[in-house]
Tab-separated table of C-alpha atoms in Angstrom:
chain	number	residue	atom	x	y	z
A	1	SER	CA	0.053	-0.138	-0.129
A	2	GLN	CA	1.079	3.486	-0.335
A	3	GLN	CA	3.501	4.697	2.198
A	4	GLY	CA	5.584	7.568	3.231
A	5	GLU	CA	9.378	6.904	3.655
A	6	GLU	CA	11.392	8.931	5.958
A	7	ASP	CA	15.034	9.966	5.318
A	8	PRO	CA	17.368	9.587	7.119
A	9	GLN	CA	16.317	6.592	9.305
A	10	ALA	CA	18.565	8.008	12.226
A	11	LEU	CA	19.841	11.299	12.993
A	12	SER	CA	22.300	12.396	15.720
A	13	ILE	CA	22.978	15.989	16.481
A	14	GLN	CA	24.060	18.412	19.119
A	15	GLU	CA	21.660	20.574	20.984
A	16	GLY	CA	21.180	23.965	19.260
A	17	GLU	CA	21.718	22.466	15.761
A	18	ASN	CA	18.811	22.193	13.532
A	19	ALA	CA	17.475	18.826	12.624
A	20	THR	CA	15.968	18.096	9.105
A	21	MET	CA	14.142	15.023	7.984
A	22	ASN	CA	12.395	14.028	4.702
A	23	CYS	CA	9.438	12.116	3.827
A	24	SER	CA	8.634	10.896	0.279
A	25	TYR	CA	5.452	9.339	-0.858
A	26	LYS	CA	3.788	7.784	-3.900
A	27	THR	CA	0.639	9.102	-4.921
A	28	SER	CA	-1.504	12.274	-4.728
A	29	ILE	CA	-2.485	13.230	-1.320
A	30	ASN	CA	-5.136	15.379	0.408
A	31	ASN	CA	-2.828	16.175	3.331
A	32	LEU	CA	0.354	15.028	5.061
A	33	GLN	CA	1.001	15.138	8.680
A	34	TRP	CA	3.937	14.767	10.895
A	35	TYR	CA	3.982	12.922	14.467
A	36	ARG	CA	6.322	12.555	17.013
A	37	GLN	CA	6.676	9.269	19.326
A	38	ASN	CA	8.669	9.064	22.451
A	39	SER	CA	10.099	5.793	23.273
A	40	GLY	CA	7.335	3.225	24.570
A	41	ARG	CA	4.664	5.989	24.089
A	42	GLY	CA	1.839	6.828	21.643
A	43	LEU	CA	2.393	9.208	18.769
A	44	VAL	CA	1.640	12.778	19.119
A	45	HIS	CA	0.431	15.036	16.216
A	46	LEU	CA	2.715	18.014	15.493
A	47	ILE	CA	1.520	19.544	12.318
A	48	LEU	CA	-0.789	19.011	9.202
A	49	ILE	CA	-0.294	20.476	5.990
A	50	ARG	CA	-2.479	20.310	3.046
A	51	SER	CA	-1.913	19.696	-0.635
A	52	ASN	CA	-2.606	23.280	-1.419
A	53	GLU	CA	0.010	24.609	1.110
A	54	ARG	CA	3.795	24.947	0.459
A	55	GLU	CA	5.072	25.738	3.956
A	56	LYS	CA	3.721	25.624	7.467
A	57	HIS	CA	5.332	26.859	10.885
A	58	SER	CA	4.400	25.786	14.454
A	59	GLY	CA	6.943	27.151	16.945
A	60	ARG	CA	10.370	25.582	16.259
A	61	LEU	CA	8.912	23.443	13.494
A	62	ARG	CA	8.704	24.419	9.836
A	63	VAL	CA	7.270	21.879	7.343
A	64	THR	CA	7.432	22.155	3.463
A	65	LEU	CA	5.479	20.248	1.123
A	66	ASP	CA	6.400	19.820	-2.668
A	67	THR	CA	3.722	18.062	-4.356
A	68	SER	CA	5.503	17.897	-7.735
A	69	LYS	CA	8.357	15.942	-6.133
A	70	LYS	CA	5.992	14.042	-3.575
A	71	SER	CA	8.142	15.010	-0.757
A	72	SER	CA	7.865	17.079	2.579
A	73	SER	CA	10.678	18.116	5.059
A	74	LEU	CA	10.329	18.687	8.703
A	75	LEU	CA	12.826	21.032	10.172
A	76	ILE	CA	13.067	21.521	14.064
A	77	THR	CA	15.298	24.671	14.720
A	78	ALA	CA	17.627	25.122	17.740
A	79	SER	CA	17.021	21.241	18.761
A	80	ARG	CA	16.934	20.369	22.575
A	81	ALA	CA	17.626	17.035	24.149
A	82	ALA	CA	13.844	17.103	24.881
A	83	ASP	CA	13.408	16.716	21.070
A	84	THR	CA	14.865	13.192	21.050
A	85	ALA	CA	12.156	10.966	19.637
A	86	SER	CA	11.203	9.248	16.446
A	87	TYR	CA	9.277	11.254	14.022
A	88	PHE	CA	6.853	9.928	11.459
A	89	CYS	CA	5.139	11.454	8.366
A	90	ALA	CA	1.638	10.088	7.524
A	91	THR	CA	-0.337	10.584	4.173
A	92	ASP	CA	-4.000	9.966	3.099
A	93	ALA	CA	-3.892	9.507	-0.644
A	94	TYR	CA	-7.472	10.614	-0.737
A	95	THR	CA	-8.654	7.697	1.247
A	96	ASP	CA	-10.259	7.571	4.560
A	97	LYS	CA	-7.198	6.094	6.483
A	98	LEU	CA	-3.799	7.606	7.303
A	99	ILE	CA	-0.690	5.581	5.995
A	100	PHE	CA	2.556	5.912	8.234
A	101	GLY	CA	6.143	6.102	7.271
A	102	THR	CA	8.870	4.064	8.904
A	103	GLY	CA	10.069	7.057	10.712
A	104	THR	CA	13.446	9.000	11.719
A	105	ARG	CA	15.073	8.567	14.964
A	106	LEU	CA	16.305	11.657	16.260
A	107	GLN	CA	18.862	11.808	18.996
A	108	VAL	CA	19.866	15.206	20.350
A	109	PHE	CA	22.935	15.330	22.749
A	110	PRO	CA	23.259	17.823	25.281
B	1	ASP	CA	-9.862	15.234	31.068
B	2	GLY	CA	-10.339	14.242	27.365
B	3	GLY	CA	-8.291	11.606	25.722
B	4	ILE	CA	-7.955	8.152	24.683
B	5	THR	CA	-7.427	5.295	27.097
B	6	GLN	CA	-5.844	2.121	26.300
B	7	SER	CA	-5.725	-0.872	28.727
B	8	PRO	CA	-3.847	-3.004	29.833
B	9	LYS	CA	-0.346	-1.208	29.110
B	10	TYR	CA	1.363	-4.667	29.253
B	11	LEU	CA	-0.378	-7.942	28.304
B	12	PHE	CA	0.929	-11.714	27.892
B	13	ARG	CA	-0.737	-14.139	25.584
B	14	LYS	CA	-0.442	-17.677	25.936
B	15	GLU	CA	-0.428	-20.241	23.251
B	16	GLY	CA	-3.842	-20.755	21.460
B	17	GLN	CA	-5.434	-17.823	23.738
B	18	ASN	CA	-7.521	-14.901	22.560
B	19	VAL	CA	-6.772	-11.691	24.136
B	20	THR	CA	-8.819	-8.430	23.900
B	21	LEU	CA	-7.164	-4.844	24.139
B	22	SER	CA	-9.252	-2.082	25.305
B	23	CYS	CA	-9.486	1.363	23.701
B	24	GLU	CA	-11.992	4.236	25.159
B	25	GLN	CA	-12.251	7.734	23.923
B	26	ASN	CA	-14.117	10.808	25.468
B	27	LEU	CA	-13.418	13.088	22.619
B	28	ASN	CA	-16.569	12.352	20.799
B	29	HIS	CA	-14.810	11.333	17.685
B	30	ASP	CA	-16.534	9.399	15.002
B	31	ALA	CA	-13.356	7.654	13.659
B	32	MET	CA	-11.121	4.979	15.486
B	33	TYR	CA	-8.114	3.086	14.512
B	34	TRP	CA	-5.892	0.200	15.564
B	35	TYR	CA	-2.130	0.223	14.401
B	36	ARG	CA	0.456	-2.373	15.037
B	37	GLN	CA	3.939	-1.195	15.560
B	38	ASP	CA	6.829	-3.579	15.403
B	39	PRO	CA	10.300	-2.604	16.880
B	40	GLY	CA	12.049	0.178	14.839
B	41	GLN	CA	9.111	0.197	12.345
B	42	GLY	CA	6.358	2.285	11.356
B	43	LEU	CA	2.739	1.784	12.147
B	44	ARG	CA	0.634	-0.649	10.094
B	45	LEU	CA	-3.267	-0.405	10.060
B	46	ILE	CA	-5.120	-3.414	11.454
B	47	TYR	CA	-8.717	-2.284	11.548
B	48	TYR	CA	-10.645	1.105	11.287
B	49	SER	CA	-13.959	2.348	12.040
B	50	GLN	CA	-15.808	5.553	10.952
B	51	ILE	CA	-19.233	4.915	12.625
B	52	VAL	CA	-20.871	2.719	15.164
B	53	ASN	CA	-21.525	-0.657	14.080
B	54	ASP	CA	-19.334	-0.428	10.863
B	55	PHE	CA	-15.534	-1.164	10.441
B	56	GLN	CA	-13.252	-1.870	7.731
B	57	LYS	CA	-10.193	-3.989	7.327
B	58	GLY	CA	-6.717	-2.374	7.212
B	59	ASP	CA	-3.540	-3.602	5.724
B	60	ILE	CA	-2.939	-6.262	8.255
B	61	ALA	CA	-6.500	-7.409	9.549
B	62	GLU	CA	-5.587	-11.408	9.418
B	63	GLY	CA	-5.868	-12.847	13.086
B	64	TYR	CA	-7.490	-10.041	14.379
B	65	SER	CA	-11.093	-8.842	15.171
B	66	VAL	CA	-12.773	-5.729	16.371
B	67	SER	CA	-16.266	-4.395	17.352
B	68	ARG	CA	-17.827	-0.801	17.461
B	69	GLU	CA	-20.969	-1.256	19.448
B	70	LYS	CA	-20.376	2.255	21.122
B	71	LYS	CA	-18.968	5.358	19.541
B	72	GLU	CA	-16.430	5.573	22.549
B	73	SER	CA	-15.119	1.985	22.492
B	74	PHE	CA	-13.319	0.193	19.902
B	75	PRO	CA	-11.945	-3.102	21.317
B	76	LEU	CA	-9.330	-5.284	19.283
B	77	THR	CA	-9.109	-9.046	19.726
B	78	VAL	CA	-5.957	-10.695	18.782
B	79	THR	CA	-7.044	-14.322	18.136
B	80	SER	CA	-5.031	-17.386	18.254
B	81	ALA	CA	-4.819	-17.376	14.309
B	82	GLN	CA	-2.391	-14.468	14.580
B	83	LYS	CA	1.002	-16.474	14.868
B	84	ASN	CA	3.137	-13.374	15.608
B	85	PRO	CA	1.278	-11.099	17.957
B	86	THR	CA	4.173	-9.678	19.821
B	87	ALA	CA	4.127	-5.927	19.071
B	88	PHE	CA	3.102	-2.542	20.228
B	89	TYR	CA	-0.474	-1.721	19.645
B	90	LEU	CA	-1.965	1.691	19.317
B	91	CYS	CA	-5.427	3.006	19.178
B	92	ALA	CA	-6.374	6.361	17.585
B	93	SER	CA	-9.244	8.386	16.973
B	94	SER	CA	-9.928	11.393	14.760
B	95	ILE	CA	-12.784	13.675	13.760
B	96	GLN	CA	-13.834	12.490	10.310
B	97	ARG	CA	-14.970	14.980	7.804
B	98	GLY	CA	-15.904	13.239	4.494
B	99	ALA	CA	-12.846	11.430	2.855
B	100	THR	CA	-10.529	14.168	4.739
B	101	ASN	CA	-8.326	12.727	7.655
B	102	GLU	CA	-7.800	15.220	10.426
B	103	LYS	CA	-5.237	14.779	12.926
B	104	LEU	CA	-5.165	11.461	15.069
B	105	PHE	CA	-5.298	11.451	18.677
B	106	PHE	CA	-3.370	8.374	20.252
B	107	GLY	CA	-3.521	6.344	23.373
B	108	SER	CA	-0.320	5.316	25.115
B	109	GLY	CA	-0.257	1.994	23.656
B	110	THR	CA	-0.431	-1.792	24.877
B	111	GLN	CA	2.707	-4.111	24.653
B	112	LEU	CA	1.685	-7.593	23.884
B	113	SER	CA	4.168	-10.353	24.297
B	114	VAL	CA	3.883	-14.139	23.795
B	115	LEU	CA	4.523	-16.417	26.672
């Protein structure tokens, strides 16, 4: 089934640096969402970007969407140790369900 | 305090046993979902329901069953036919507006292990 693929699979950075992770998908979408998961916990919604939007901001998060390339990026600026988590993109492909990617594991060192 | 409650947090299944995972929400959401997550992997959709008394299979429904008798409850049964049930199970809900998926609210998960 259609699925987003995140890149890189894992990312390690120092506190204060920016973290960028990418998501590619296969078919047209209505919207794309990013979620965060702390180890052993449920996912938390971060941001939703619709297919007619190109960029969206929420606090230290910036999401871009390029529908021509079928890709999205999530930028976390001025990372903190508390940002350590896995980050997932999810797409709907104009269906009634969300399909999740395999995630990027972000480690932020103090 | 609104949200989604999953129970139990940890569950152990014996050979040939059916087990049921509970999921309750008080967000008044129409849609509810069950996902399975294996270590280091993404989420795979097991079943979902957009309205009471109706549900659809996801990508990996074999060996699982669900019911949706009440809007706030969507229990998942892992049957003995599921030969590899060890995983982290996540329940979620959302407002459903036509074919548009709004954001999902997740429970804290149930870790199922085989004895």
